[in-house]
CSV table of C-alpha atoms in Angstrom, one decimal:
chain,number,residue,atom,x,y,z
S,1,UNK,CA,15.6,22.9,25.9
S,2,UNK,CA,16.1,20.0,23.2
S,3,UNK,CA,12.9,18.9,21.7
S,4,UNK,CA,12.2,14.6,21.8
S,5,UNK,CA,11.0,13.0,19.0
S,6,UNK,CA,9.7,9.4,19.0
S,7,UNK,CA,8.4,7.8,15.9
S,8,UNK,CA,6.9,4.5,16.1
S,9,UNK,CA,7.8,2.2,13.3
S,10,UNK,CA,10.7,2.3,10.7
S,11,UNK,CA,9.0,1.9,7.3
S,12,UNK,CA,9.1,4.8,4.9
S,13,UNK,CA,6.9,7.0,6.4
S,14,UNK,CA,8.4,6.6,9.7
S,15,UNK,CA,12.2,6.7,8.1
S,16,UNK,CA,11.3,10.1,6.2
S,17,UNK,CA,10.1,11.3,9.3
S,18,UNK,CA,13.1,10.7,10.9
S,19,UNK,CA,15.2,12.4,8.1
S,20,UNK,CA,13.1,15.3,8.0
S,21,UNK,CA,13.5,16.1,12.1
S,22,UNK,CA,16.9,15.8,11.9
S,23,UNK,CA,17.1,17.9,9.2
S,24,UNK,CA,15.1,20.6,11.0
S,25,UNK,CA,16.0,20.3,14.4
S,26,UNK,CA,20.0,19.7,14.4
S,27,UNK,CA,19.4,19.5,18.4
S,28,UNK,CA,16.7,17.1,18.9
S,29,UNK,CA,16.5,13.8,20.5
S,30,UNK,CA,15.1,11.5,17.8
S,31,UNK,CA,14.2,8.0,18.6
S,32,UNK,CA,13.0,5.4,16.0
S,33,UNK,CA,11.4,2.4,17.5
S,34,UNK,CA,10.3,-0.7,15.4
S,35,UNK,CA,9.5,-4.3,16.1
S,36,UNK,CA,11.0,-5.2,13.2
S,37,UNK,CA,14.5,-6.8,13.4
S,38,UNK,CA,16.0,-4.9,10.4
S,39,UNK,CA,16.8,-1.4,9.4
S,40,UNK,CA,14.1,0.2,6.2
S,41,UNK,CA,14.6,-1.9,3.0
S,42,UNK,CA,12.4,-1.1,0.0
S,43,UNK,CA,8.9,-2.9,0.4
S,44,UNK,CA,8.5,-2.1,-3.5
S,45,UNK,CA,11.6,-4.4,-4.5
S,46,UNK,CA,10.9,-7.5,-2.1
S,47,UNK,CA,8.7,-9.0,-4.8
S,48,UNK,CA,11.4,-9.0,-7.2
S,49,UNK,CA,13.4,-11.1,-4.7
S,50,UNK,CA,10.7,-13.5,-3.7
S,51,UNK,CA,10.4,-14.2,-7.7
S,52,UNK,CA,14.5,-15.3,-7.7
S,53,UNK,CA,14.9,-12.2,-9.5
S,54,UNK,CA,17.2,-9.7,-7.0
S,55,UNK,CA,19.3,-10.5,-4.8
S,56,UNK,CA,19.4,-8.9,-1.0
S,57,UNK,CA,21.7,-6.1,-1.2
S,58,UNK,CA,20.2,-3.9,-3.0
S,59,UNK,CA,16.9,-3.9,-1.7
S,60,UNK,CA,18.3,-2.6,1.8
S,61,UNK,CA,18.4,1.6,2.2
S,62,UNK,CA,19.4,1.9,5.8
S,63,UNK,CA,21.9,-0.1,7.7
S,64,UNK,CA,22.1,0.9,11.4
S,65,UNK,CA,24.9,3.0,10.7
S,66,UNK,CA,23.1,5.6,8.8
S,67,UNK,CA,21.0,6.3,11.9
S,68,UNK,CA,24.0,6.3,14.0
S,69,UNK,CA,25.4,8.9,11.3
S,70,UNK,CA,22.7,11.1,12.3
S,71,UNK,CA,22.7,10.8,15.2
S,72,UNK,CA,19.0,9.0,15.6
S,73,UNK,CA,18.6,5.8,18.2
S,74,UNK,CA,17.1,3.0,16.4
S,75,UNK,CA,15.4,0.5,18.5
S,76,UNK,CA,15.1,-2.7,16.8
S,77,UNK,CA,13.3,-5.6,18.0
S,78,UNK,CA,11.0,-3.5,20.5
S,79,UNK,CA,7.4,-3.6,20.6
S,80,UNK,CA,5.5,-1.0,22.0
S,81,UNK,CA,2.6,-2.3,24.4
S,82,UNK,CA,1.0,2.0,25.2
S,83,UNK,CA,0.9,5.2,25.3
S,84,UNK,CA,0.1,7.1,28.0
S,85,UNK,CA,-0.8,10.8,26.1
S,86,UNK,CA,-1.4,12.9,29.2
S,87,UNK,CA,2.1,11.9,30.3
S,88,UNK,CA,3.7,11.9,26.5
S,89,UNK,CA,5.3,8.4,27.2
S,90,UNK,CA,5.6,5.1,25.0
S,91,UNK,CA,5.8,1.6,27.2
S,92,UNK,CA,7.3,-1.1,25.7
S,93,UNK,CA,7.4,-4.9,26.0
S,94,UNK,CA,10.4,-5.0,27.8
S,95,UNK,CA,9.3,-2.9,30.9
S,96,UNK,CA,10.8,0.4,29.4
S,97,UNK,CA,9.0,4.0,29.6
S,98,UNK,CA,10.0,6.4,26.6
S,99,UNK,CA,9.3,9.8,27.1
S,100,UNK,CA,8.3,12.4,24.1
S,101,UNK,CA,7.9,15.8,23.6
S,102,UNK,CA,6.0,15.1,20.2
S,103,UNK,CA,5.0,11.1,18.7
S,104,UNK,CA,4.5,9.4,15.2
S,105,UNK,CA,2.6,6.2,14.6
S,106,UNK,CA,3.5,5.2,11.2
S,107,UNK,CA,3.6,1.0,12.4
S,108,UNK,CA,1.6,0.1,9.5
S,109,UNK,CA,-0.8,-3.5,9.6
S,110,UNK,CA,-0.2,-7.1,9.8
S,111,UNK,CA,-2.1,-9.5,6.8
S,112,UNK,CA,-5.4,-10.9,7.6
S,113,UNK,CA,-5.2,-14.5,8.2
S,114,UNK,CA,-8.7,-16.2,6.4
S,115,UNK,CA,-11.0,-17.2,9.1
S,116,UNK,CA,-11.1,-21.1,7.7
S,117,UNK,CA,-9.7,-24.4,8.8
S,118,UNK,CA,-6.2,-24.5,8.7
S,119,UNK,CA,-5.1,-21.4,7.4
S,120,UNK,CA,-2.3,-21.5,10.0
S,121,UNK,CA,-1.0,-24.8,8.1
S,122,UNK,CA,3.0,-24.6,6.7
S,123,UNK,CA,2.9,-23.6,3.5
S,124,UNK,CA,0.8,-20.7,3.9
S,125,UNK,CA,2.1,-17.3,3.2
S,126,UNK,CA,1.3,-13.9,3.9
S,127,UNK,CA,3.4,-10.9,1.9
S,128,UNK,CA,4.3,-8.2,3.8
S,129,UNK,CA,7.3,-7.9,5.2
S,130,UNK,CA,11.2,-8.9,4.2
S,131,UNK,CA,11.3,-11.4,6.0
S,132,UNK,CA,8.2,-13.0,4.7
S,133,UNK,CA,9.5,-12.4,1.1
S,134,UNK,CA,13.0,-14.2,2.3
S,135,UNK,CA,10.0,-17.4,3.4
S,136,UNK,CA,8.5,-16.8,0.1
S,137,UNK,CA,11.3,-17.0,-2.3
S,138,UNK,CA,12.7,-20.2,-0.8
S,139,UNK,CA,9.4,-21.6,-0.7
S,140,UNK,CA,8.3,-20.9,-3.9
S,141,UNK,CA,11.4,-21.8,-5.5
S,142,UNK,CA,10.3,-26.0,-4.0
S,143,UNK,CA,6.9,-26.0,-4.8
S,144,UNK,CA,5.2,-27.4,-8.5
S,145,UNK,CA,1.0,-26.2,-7.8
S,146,UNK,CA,0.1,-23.0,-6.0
S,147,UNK,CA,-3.2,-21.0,-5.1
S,148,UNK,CA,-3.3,-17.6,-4.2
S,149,UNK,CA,-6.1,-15.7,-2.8
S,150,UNK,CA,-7.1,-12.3,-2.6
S,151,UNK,CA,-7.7,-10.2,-5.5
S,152,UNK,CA,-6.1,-7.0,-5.4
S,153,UNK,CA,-2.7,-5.4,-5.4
S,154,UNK,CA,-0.6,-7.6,-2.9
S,155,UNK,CA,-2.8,-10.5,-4.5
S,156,UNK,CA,-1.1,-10.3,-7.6
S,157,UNK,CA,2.3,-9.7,-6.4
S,158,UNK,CA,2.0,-13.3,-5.4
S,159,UNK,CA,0.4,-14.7,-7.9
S,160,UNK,CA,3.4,-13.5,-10.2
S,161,UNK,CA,5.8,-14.7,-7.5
S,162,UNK,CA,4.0,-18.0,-8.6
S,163,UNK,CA,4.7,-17.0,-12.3
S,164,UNK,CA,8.4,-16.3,-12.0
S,165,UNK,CA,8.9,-19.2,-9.7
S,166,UNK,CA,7.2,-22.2,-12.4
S,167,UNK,CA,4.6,-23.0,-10.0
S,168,UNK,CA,1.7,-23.8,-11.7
S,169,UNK,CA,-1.3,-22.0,-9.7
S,170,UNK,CA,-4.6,-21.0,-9.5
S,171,UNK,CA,-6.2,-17.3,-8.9
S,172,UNK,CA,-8.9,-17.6,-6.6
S,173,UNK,CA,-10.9,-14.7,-6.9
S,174,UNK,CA,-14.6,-13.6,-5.4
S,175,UNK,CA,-16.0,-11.7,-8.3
S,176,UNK,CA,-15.4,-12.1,-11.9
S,177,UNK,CA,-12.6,-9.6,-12.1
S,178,UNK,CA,-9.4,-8.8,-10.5
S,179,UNK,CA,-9.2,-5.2,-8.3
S,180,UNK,CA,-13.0,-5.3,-9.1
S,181,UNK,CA,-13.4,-2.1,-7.7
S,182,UNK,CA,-10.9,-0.4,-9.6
S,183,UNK,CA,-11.4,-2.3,-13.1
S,184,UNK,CA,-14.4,-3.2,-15.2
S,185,UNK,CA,-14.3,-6.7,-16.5
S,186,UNK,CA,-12.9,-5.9,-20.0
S,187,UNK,CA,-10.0,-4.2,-18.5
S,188,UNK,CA,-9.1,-6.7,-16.0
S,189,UNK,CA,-9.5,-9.4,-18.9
S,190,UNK,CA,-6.2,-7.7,-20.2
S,191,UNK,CA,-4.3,-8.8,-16.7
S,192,UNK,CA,-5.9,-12.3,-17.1
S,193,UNK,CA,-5.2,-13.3,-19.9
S,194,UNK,CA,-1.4,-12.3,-18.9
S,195,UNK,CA,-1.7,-14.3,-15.7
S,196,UNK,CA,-2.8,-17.5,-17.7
S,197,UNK,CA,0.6,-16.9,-20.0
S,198,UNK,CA,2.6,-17.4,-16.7
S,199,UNK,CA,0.7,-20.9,-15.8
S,200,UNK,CA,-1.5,-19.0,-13.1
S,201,UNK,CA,-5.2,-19.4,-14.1
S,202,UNK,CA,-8.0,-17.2,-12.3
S,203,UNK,CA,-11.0,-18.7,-11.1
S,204,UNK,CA,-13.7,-16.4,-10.6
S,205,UNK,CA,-16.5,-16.5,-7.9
S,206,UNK,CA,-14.5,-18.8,-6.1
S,207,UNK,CA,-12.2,-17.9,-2.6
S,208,UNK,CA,-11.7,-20.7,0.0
S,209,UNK,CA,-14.1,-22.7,2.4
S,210,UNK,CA,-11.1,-24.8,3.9
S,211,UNK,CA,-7.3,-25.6,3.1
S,212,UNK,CA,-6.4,-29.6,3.1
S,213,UNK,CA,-3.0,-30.6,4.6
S,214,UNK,CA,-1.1,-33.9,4.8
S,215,UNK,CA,0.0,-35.7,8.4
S,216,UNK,CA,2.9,-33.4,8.9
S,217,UNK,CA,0.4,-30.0,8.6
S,218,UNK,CA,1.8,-29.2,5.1
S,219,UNK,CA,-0.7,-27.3,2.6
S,220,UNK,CA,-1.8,-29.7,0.2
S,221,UNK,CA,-5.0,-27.9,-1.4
S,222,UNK,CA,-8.0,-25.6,-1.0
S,223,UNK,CA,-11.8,-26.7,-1.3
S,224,UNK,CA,-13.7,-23.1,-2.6
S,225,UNK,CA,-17.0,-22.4,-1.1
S,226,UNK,CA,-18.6,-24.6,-4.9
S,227,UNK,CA,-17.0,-27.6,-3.3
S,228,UNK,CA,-14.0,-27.2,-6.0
S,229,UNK,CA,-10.5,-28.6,-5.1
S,230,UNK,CA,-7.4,-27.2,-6.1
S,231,UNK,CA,-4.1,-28.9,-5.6
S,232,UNK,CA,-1.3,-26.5,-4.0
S,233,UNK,CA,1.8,-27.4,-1.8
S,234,UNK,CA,2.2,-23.3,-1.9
S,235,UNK,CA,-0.5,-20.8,-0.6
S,236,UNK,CA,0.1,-17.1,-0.8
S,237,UNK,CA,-3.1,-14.7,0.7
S,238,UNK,CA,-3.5,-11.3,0.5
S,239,UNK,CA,-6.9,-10.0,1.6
S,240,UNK,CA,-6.1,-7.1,3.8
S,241,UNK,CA,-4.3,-5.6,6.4
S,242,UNK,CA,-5.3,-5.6,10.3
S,243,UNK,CA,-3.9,-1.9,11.3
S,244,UNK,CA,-1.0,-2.3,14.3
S,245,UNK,CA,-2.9,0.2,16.6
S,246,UNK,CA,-4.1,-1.8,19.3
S,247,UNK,CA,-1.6,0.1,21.4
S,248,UNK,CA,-3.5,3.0,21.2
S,249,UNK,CA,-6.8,1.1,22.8
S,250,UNK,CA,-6.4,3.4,26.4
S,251,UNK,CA,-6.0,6.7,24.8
S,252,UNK,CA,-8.5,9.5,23.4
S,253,UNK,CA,-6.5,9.5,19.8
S,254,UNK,CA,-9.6,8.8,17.1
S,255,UNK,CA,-9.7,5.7,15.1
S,256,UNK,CA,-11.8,4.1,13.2
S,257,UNK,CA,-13.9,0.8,13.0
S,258,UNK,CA,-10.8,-1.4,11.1
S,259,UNK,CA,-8.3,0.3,13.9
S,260,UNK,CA,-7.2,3.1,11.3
S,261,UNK,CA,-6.0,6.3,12.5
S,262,UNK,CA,-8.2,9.1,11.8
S,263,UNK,CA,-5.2,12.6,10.7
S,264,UNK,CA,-6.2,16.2,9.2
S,265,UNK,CA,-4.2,17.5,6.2
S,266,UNK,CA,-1.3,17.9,8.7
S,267,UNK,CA,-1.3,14.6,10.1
S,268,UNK,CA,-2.4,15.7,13.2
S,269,UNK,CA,-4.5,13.2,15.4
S,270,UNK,CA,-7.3,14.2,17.7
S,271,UNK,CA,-4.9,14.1,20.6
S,272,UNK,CA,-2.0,17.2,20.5
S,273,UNK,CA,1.4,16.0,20.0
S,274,UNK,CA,0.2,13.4,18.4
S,275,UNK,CA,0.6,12.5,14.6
S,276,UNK,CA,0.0,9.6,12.3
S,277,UNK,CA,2.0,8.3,8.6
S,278,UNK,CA,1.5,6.0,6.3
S,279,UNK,CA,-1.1,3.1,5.7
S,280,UNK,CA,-2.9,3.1,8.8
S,281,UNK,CA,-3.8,6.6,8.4
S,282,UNK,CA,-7.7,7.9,7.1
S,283,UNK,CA,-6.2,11.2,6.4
S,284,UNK,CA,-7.9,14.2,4.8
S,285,UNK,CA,-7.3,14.8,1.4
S,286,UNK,CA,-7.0,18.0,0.3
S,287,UNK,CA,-7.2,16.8,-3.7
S,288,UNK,CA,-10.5,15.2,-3.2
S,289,UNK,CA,-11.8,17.5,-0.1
S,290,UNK,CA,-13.0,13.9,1.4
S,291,UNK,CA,-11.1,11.3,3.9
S,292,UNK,CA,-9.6,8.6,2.0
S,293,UNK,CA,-7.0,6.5,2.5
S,294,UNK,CA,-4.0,5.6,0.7
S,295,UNK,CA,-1.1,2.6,1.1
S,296,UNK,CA,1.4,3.4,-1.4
S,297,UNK,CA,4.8,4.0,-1.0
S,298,UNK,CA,5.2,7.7,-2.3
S,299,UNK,CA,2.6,8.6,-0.4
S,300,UNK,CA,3.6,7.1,2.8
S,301,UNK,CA,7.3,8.8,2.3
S,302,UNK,CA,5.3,11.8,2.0
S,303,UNK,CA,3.2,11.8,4.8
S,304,UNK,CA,6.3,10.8,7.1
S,305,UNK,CA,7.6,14.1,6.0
S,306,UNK,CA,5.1,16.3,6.4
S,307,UNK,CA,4.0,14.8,10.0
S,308,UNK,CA,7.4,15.8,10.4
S,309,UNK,CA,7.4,19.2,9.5
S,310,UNK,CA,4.5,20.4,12.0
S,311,UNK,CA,6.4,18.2,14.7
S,312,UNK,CA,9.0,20.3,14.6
S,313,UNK,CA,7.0,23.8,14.7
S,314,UNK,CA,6.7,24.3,10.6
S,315,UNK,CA,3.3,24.6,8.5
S,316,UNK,CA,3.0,21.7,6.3
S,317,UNK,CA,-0.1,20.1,4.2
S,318,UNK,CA,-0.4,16.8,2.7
S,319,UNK,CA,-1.3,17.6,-1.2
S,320,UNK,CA,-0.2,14.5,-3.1
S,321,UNK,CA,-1.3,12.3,-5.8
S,322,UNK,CA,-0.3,8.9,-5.6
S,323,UNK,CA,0.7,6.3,-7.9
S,324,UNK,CA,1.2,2.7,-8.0
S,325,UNK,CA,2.9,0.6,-10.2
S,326,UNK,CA,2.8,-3.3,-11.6
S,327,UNK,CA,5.7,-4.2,-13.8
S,328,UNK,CA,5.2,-8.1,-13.8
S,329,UNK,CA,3.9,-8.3,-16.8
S,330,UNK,CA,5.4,-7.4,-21.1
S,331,UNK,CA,3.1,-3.9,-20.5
S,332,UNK,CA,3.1,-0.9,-17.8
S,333,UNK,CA,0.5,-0.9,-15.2
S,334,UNK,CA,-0.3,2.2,-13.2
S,335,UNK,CA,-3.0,3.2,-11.1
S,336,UNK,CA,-3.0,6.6,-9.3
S,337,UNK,CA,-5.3,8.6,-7.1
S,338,UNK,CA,-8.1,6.8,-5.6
S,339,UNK,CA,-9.1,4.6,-8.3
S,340,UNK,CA,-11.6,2.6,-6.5
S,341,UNK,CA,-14.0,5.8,-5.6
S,342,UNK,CA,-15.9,8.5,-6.9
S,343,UNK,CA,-19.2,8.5,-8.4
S,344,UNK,CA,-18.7,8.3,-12.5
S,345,UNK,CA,-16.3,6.6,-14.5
S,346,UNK,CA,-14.9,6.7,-18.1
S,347,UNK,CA,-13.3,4.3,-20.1
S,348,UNK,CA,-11.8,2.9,-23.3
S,349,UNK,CA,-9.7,-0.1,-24.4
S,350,UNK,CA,-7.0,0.7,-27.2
S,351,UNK,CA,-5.6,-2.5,-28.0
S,352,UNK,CA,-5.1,-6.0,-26.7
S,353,UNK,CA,-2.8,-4.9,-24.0
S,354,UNK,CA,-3.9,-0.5,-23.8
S,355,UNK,CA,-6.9,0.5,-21.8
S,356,UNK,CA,-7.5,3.1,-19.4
S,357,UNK,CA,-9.9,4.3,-17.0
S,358,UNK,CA,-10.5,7.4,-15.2
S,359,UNK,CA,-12.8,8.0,-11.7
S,360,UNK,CA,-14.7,11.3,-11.3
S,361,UNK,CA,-16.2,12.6,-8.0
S,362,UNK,CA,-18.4,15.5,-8.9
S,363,UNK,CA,-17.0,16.3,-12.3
S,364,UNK,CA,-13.0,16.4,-11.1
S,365,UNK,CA,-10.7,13.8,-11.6
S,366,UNK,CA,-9.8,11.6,-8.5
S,367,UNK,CA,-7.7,8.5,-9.8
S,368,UNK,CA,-7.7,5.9,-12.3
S,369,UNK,CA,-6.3,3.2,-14.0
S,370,UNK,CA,-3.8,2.8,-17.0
S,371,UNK,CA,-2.1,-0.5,-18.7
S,372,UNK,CA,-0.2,-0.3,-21.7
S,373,UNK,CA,0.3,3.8,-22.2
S,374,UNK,CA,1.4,5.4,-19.1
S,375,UNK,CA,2.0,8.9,-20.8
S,376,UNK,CA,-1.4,10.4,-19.7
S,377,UNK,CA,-0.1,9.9,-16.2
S,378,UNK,CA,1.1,13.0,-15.4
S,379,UNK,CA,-1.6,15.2,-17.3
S,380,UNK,CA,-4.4,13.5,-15.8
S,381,UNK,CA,-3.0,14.0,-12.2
S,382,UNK,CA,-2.2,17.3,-12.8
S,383,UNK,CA,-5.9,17.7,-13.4
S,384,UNK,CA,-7.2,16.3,-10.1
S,385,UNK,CA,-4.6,18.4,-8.2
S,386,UNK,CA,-5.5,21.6,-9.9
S,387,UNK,CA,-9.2,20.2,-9.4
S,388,UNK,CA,-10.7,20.7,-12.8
S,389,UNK,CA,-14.4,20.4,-13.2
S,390,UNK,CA,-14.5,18.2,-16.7
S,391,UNK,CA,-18.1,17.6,-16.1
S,392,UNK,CA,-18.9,17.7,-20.1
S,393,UNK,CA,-15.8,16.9,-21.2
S,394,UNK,CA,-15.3,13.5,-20.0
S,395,UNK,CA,-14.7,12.0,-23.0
S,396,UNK,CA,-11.5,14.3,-23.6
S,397,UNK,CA,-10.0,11.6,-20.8
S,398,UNK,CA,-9.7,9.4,-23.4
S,399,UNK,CA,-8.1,11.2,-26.0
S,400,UNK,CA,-4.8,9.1,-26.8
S,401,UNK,CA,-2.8,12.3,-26.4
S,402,UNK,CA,-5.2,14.4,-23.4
S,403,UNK,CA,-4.5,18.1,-24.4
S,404,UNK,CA,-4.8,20.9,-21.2
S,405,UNK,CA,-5.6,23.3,-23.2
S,406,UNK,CA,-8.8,21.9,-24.2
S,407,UNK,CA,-10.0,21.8,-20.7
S,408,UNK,CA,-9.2,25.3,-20.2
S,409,UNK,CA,-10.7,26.5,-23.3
S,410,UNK,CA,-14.3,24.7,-22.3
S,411,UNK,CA,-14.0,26.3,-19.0
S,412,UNK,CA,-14.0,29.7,-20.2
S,413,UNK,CA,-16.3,28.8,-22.9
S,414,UNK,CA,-18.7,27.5,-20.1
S,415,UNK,CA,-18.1,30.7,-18.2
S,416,UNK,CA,-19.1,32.9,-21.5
């Protein structure tokens, strides 16, 4: 009998899952649904086109034809409204009933909107999807003062967008630091003062108590809770993600508090034939033997697959460090792992623009931070895979040139 497949969502994880069941199961009935009105397109690359620097083309992977070259039904412009687990069906908005054998929710989130007057106002962005990029850009391109808000990764994608773009903006940030969690001051203070070459000045201990717009509903500043005023006839905020899950509300499949999507090392819900990929999920990670979740895009890819894998009947565990990368600035930025837990840290700044930081739970590497040198990258996630205990040689992190060997050598002297 032919196995049916129905995976929620058309984003990378979703995408590779699709790929993978096909590749798998020649026979199967795959069906990709997504409320989106385009086919995948790289979610890495939209910045680069909402800063005037790409044009469209090339940011597009799938057209509708590669599904139909494989033979998988793509359902565009289709939201689904349940999911009825006990009778392995999807409802959708237009009345329809979609039955599955096996499902994958890999929808992702939609951006938090700030709880303040007129957030809603014209003007104000949110960076998430293409077609918010495509708003962005022409936007952007207009506009002569800016504020952006939200102090993390999507944060300064936007704030750079404001760079590339000549709008003079400001960087409104809660603490004294951007990605607080993941940077001390001194490192962040290298991605400050390259924000302030690109005309966007951060403001620290700031955020906003209200936006101000003119007769027609246009953004025309922010007031921060110190009663400051910032002029801006552009408004980007990134301060988070509410998870598209509510779907789920009627069925038995585990989430958590912020509608995330609890998965084992398999990707495996708490409801059988039921899996989870990609941003939404609190998976367990097998690196860091903890939950932890995990947006970027390698990952996500990854976890499409896998899901996909035990779908189909195979044995298949998530085992991946991630990375991220920042390349709007003269110098490399990369974070990778889970840089913003653990319960030490090590440090050291090298130069003006070279710094790196490493976060340890229990004496084994779980992520970190590096600007300016990248080429510790790959040694230092090769340690938290093979989960090395460094606890004594910390400081060996922060050789300019990490040597293995060293590691191993203190491990068997600690075992003498």
């Amino acid at each position: 009998m032919t196995a049916s497949y129905v995976i929620i969502g058309d984003g990378i994880a979703g995408s590779s899952a699709a790929e993978t069941i096909r590749e798998r199961d020649p026979d199967a009935d795959v069906t990709v649904v997504t409320d989106e009105g385009e086919a995948l397109y790289n979610r890495i690359l939209i910045k680069e086109f909402a800063k005037g620097k790409m044009p469209e083309a090339p940011i597009h992977i799938h057209d509708e034809g590669w599904y139909e070259d494989r033979d998988i039904e793509l359902r565009l412009n289709t939201h689904v409204t349940g999911v009825d687990t006990d009778a392995h069906e999807i409802h959708t908005h237009q009345g329809e009933t979609i039955g599955y054998d096996s499902l994958l929710v890999a929808t992702g989130g939609t951006p938090t909107q700030l709880p303040v007057d007129n957030s809603d106002a014209d003007g104000i962005h949110h960076f998430w999807t293409f077609e918010d990029a495509r708003a962005i850009e022409e936007h952007a391109s207009e506009a002569d003062t800016g504020v952006v808000v939200g102090a993390g990764l999507l944060g300064i994608d936007l704030a750079a967008i404001c760079g590339a773009q000549d709008v003079s903006a400001y960087y409104l940030m809660r603490g004294q630091a951007w990605w607080r969690y993941a940077l001390s001051e001194e490192g962040a203070e290298i991605i400050h003062d390259a924000l302030r070459e690109m005309d966007v000045e951060p403001v620290f201990g700031s955020g906003v108590d209200h936006f101000q717009t003119d007769e027609e509903g246009h953004v025309t500043g922010v007031v921060d809770p110190n009663d400051e005023q910032f002029d801006a006839d552009f408004a980007g905020v990134a301060i988070g993600l509410n998870y598209n899950t509510e779907f789920l509300q009627d069925t038995d499949i585990e989430r958590t508090d912020d509608g995330s999507i609890v998965v084992d090392e398999e990707m495996q819900t708490s409801v059988e034939d039921v899996y989870a990929a990609g941003d939404l999920t609190w998976f367990y990670d097998v690196v860091i033997g903890d939950y932890a979740q995990n947006g970027a895009w390698g990952s996500a890819k990854e976890q499409g697959s896998i899901a996909a894998q035990n779908m189909v009947g195979d044995d298949a565990t998530f085992e991946w460090v991630s990375s991220y990368s920042i390349t709007h600035f003269d110098f490399p930025f990369l974070s990778f792992g889970h840089p913003t837990i653990g319960d030490d840290t090590v440090e050291r700044k090298y130069s003006d623009t070279e710094w790196r930081r490493v976060a340890l739970k229990d004496g084994r590497v779980v992520g970190g931070v590096l600007i300016g040198d990248l080429a510790p990258q790959s040694k230092l996630k090769k340690l938290a895979r093979d989960k090395v205990d460094v606890t004594g040689q910390k400081e060996l992190l922060l050789e300019e040139t990490i040597d293995l060997e060293k590691f191993e050598q203190g491990a068997e002297a600690e075992a003498e």
